[in-house]
Coordinates of N, CA and C in Angstrom, one line a residue:
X1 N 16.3 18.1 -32.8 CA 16.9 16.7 -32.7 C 15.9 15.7 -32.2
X2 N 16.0 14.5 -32.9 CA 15.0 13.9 -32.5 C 15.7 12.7 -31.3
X3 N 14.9 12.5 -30.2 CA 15.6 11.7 -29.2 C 14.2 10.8 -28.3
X4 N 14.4 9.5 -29.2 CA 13.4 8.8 -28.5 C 13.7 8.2 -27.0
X5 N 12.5 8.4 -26.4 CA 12.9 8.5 -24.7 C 12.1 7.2 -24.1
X6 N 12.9 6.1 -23.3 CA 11.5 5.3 -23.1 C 11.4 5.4 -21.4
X7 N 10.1 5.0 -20.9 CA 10.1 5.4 -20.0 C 8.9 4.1 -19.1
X8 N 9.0 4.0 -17.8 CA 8.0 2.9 -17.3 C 8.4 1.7 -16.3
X9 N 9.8 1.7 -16.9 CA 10.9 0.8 -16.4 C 11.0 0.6 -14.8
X10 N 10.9 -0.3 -14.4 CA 10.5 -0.3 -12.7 C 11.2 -1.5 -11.9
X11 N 11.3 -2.1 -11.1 CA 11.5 -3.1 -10.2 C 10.2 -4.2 -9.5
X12 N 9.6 -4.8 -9.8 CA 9.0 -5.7 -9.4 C 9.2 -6.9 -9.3
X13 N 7.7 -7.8 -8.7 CA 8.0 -9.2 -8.5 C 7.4 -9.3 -9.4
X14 N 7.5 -10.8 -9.9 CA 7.3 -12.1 -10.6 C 6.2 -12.3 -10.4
X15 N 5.1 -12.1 -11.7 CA 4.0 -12.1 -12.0 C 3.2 -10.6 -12.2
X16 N 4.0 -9.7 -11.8 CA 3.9 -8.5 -11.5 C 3.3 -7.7 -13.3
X17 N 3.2 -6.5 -13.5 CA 2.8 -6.3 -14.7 C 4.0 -4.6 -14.6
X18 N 4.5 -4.4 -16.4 CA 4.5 -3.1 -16.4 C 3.8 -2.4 -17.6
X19 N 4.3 -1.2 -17.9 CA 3.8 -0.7 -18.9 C 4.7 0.3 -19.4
X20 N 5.9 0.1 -20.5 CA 6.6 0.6 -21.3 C 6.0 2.1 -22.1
X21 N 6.8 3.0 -22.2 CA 6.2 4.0 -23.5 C 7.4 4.7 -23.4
X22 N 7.4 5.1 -25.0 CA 8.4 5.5 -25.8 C 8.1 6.7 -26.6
X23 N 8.8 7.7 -26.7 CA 8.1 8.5 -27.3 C 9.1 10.1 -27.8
X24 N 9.5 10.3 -28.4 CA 10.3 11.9 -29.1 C 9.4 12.9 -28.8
X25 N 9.3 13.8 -27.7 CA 8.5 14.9 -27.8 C 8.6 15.9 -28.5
X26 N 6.8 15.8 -29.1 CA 7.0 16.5 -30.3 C 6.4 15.7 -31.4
X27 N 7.3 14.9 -31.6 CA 7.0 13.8 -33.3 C 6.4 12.8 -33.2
X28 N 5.7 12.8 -34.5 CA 5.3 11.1 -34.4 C 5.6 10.5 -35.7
X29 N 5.6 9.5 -35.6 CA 6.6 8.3 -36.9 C 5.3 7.5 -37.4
X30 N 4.1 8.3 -38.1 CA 3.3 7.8 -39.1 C 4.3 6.9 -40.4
X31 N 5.2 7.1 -40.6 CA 5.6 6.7 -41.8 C 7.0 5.5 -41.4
X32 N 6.9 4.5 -39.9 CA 7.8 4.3 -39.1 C 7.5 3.2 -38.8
X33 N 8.4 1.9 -39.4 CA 7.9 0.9 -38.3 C 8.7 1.2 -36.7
X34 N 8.2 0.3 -35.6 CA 8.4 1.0 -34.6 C 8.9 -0.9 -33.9
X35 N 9.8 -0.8 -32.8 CA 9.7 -1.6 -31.8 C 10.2 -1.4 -30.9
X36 N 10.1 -2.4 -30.0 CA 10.7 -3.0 -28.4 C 12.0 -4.0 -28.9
X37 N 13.5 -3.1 -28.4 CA 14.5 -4.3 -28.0 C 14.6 -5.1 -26.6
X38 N 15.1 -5.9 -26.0 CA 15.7 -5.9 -24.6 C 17.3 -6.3 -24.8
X39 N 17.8 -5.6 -23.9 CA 19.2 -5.6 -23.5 C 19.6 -6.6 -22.7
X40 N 20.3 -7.5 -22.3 CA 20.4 -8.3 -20.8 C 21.9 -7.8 -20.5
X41 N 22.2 -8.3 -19.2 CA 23.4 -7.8 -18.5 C 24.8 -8.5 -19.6
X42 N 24.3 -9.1 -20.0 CA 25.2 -9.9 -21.2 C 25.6 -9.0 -22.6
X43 N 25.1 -8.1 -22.4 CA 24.9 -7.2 -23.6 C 24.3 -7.8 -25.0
X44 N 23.6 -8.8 -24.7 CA 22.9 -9.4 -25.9 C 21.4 -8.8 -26.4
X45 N 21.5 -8.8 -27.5 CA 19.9 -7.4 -27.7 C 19.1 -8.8 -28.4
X46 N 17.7 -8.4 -27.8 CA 16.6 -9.4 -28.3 C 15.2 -8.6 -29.0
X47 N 14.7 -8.8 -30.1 CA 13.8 -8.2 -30.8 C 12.6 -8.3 -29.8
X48 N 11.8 -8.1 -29.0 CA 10.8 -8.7 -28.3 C 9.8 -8.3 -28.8
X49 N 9.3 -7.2 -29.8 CA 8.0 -6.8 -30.4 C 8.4 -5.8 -31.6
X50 N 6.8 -6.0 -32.4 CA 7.6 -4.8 -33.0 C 5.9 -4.9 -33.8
X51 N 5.9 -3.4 -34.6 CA 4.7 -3.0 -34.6 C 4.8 -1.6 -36.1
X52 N 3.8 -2.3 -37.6 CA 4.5 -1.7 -38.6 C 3.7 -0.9 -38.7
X53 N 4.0 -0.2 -39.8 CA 3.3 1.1 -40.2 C 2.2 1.0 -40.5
X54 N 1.5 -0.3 -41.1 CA 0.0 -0.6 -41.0 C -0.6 -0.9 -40.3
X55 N 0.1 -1.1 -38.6 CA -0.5 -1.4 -37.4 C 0.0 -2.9 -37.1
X56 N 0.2 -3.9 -38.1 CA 0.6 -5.5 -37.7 C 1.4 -4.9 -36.9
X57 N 1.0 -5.8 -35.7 CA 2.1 -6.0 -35.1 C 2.6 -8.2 -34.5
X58 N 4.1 -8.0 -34.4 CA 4.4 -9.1 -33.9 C 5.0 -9.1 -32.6
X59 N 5.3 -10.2 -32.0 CA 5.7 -10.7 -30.7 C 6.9 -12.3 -30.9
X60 N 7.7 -11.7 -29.7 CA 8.7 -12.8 -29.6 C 7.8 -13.8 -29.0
X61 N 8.3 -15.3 -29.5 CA 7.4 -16.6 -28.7 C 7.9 -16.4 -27.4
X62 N 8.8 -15.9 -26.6 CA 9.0 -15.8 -24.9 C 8.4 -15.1 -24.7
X63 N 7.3 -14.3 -25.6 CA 6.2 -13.3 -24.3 C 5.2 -13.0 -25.5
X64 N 4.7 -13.8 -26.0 CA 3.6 -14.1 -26.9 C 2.7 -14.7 -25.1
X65 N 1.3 -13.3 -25.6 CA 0.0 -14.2 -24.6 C 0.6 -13.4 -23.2
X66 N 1.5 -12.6 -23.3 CA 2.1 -12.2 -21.8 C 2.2 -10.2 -22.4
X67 N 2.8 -10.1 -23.2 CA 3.1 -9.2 -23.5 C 2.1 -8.3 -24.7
X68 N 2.1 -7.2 -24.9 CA 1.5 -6.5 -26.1 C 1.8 -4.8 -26.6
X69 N 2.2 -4.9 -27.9 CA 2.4 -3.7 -28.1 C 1.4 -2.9 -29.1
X70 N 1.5 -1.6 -28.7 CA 0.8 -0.5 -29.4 C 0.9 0.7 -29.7
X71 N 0.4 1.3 -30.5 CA 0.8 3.1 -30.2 C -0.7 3.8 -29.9
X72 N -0.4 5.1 -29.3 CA -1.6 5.6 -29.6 C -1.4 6.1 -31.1
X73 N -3.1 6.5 -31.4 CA -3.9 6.8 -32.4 C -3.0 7.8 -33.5
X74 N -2.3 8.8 -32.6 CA -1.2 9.9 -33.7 C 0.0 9.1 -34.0
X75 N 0.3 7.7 -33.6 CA 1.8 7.7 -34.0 C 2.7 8.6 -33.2
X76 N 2.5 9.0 -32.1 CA 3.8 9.8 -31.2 C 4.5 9.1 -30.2
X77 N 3.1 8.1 -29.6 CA 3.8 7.2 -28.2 C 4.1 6.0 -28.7
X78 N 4.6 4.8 -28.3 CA 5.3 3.6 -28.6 C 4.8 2.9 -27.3
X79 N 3.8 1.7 -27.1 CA 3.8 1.3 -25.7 C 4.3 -0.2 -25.6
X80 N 4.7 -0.5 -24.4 CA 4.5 -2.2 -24.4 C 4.2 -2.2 -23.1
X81 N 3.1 -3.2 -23.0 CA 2.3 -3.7 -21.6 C 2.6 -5.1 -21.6
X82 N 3.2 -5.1 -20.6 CA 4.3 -6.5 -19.9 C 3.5 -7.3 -18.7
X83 N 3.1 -8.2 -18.6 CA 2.2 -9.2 -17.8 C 2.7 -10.2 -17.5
X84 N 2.6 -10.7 -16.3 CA 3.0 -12.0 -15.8 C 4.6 -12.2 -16.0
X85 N 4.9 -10.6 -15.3 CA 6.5 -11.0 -15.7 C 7.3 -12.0 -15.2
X86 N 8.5 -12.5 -15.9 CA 9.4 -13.5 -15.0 C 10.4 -12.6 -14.6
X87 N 11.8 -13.1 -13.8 CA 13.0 -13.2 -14.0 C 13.3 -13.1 -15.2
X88 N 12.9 -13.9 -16.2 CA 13.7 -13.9 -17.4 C 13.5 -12.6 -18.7
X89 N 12.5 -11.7 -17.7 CA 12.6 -10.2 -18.6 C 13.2 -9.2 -18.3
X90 N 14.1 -9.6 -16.7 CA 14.9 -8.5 -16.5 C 16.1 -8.4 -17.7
X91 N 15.8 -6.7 -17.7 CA 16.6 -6.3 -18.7 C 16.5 -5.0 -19.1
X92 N 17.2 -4.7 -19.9 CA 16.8 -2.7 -20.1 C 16.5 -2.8 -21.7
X93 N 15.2 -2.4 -21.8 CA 14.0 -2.8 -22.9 C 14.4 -1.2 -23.4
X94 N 14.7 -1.2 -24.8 CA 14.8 0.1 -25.6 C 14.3 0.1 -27.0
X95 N 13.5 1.1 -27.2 CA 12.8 0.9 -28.2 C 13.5 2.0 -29.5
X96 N 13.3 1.4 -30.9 CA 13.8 1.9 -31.9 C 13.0 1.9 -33.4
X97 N 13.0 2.7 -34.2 CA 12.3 2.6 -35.5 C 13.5 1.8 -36.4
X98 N 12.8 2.0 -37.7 CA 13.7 0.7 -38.8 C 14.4 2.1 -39.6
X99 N 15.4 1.6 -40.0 CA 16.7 2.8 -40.6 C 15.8 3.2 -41.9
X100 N 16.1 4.5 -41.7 CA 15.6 5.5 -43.0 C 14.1 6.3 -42.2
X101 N 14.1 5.4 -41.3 CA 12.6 6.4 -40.8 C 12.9 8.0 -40.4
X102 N 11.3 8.5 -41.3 CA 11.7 9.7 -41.1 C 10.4 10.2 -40.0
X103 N 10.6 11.0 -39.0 CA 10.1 11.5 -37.5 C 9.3 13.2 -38.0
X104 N 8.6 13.1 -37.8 CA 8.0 14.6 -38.2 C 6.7 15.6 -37.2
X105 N 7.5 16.7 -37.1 CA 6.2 17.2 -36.4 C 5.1 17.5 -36.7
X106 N 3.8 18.1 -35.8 CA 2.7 18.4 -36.3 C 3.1 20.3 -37.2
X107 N 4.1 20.6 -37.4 CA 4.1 21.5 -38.0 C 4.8 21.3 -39.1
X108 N 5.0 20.3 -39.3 CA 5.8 19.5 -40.5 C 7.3 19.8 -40.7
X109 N 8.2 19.8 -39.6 CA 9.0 19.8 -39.4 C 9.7 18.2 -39.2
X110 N 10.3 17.6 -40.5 CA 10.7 16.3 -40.5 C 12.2 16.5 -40.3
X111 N 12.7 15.3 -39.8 CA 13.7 14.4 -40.1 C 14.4 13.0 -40.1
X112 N 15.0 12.8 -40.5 CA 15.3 11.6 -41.6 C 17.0 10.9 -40.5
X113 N 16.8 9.8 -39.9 CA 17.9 8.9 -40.0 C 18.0 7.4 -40.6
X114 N 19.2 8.0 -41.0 CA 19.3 6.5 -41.6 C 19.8 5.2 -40.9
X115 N 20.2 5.3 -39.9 CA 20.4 4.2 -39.3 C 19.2 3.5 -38.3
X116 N 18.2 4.8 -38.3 CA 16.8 4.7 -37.7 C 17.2 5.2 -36.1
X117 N 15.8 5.6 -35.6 CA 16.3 5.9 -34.2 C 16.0 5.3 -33.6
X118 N 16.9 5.3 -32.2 CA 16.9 4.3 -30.7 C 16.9 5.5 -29.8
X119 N 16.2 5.1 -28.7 CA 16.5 5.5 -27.1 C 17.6 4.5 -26.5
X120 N 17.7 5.3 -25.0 CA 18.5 5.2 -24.2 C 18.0 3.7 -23.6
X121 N 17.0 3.1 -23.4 CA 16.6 2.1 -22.7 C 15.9 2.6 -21.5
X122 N 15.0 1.7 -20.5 CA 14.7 1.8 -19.5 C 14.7 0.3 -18.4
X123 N 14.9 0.8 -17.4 CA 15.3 -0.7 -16.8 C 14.3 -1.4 -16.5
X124 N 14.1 -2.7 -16.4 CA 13.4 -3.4 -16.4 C 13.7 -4.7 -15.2
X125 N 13.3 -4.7 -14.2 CA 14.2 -5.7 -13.1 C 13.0 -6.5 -12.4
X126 N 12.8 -7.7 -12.3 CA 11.8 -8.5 -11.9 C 12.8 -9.5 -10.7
X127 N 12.3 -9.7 -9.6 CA 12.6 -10.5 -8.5 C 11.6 -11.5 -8.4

């Protein structure tokens, strides 16, 4: 079963930096676009990054120049490195691929959702 996990999520101040990563142990999503949601207490979900299968990647204009996303080199981890945070990034940041991606191991053990996969979120809290 594939269960993307994110992990990095912390409590800091304002200006403070983190470092998000995401990752199904085990698989990597060569064939996957990949991103960063954020959640707010509001239950409102915001695209904040996202990063395609040729490597483009894009950024929300609220954390363009602050924020940056990547994977390592196999396609297994998912990161976001968060800088100069505010107040206004608290929130529980969860990352997901685009529906139909399919997740496969290094022993070529794939599989296929169609709705794409999500993690659970990780918290994200800035003072």
């Amino acid at each position: 079963d594939v269960q993307l996990v994110e992990s990095g999520g912390d409590s800091v101040q304002a200006g403070g930096s983190l470092k998000l990563s995401c990752e199904a142990s085990g698989y990597e999503f060569k064939r996957c676009n990949m991103a960063w949601y954020r959640e707010g207490q509001d239950k409102s979900r915001e695209l904040v990054s996202s990063i395609s299968v040729d490597g483009t990647t894009s950024l929300a204009d609220n954390v363009k120049g602050r924020f940056t996303v990547s994977q390592d080199d196999k396609k297994k981890v998912l990161y976001l490195q968060m800088n100069e945070l505010t107040a206004a990034d608290t929130a529980t940041y969860i990352c997901a691929t685009n529906r139909g991606c399919t997740a496969c191991t290094d022993d070529g053990v794939c599989h296929m959702s169609r709705g794409g996969f999500w993690g659970q979120g990780t918290q994200v809290t800035v003072s």
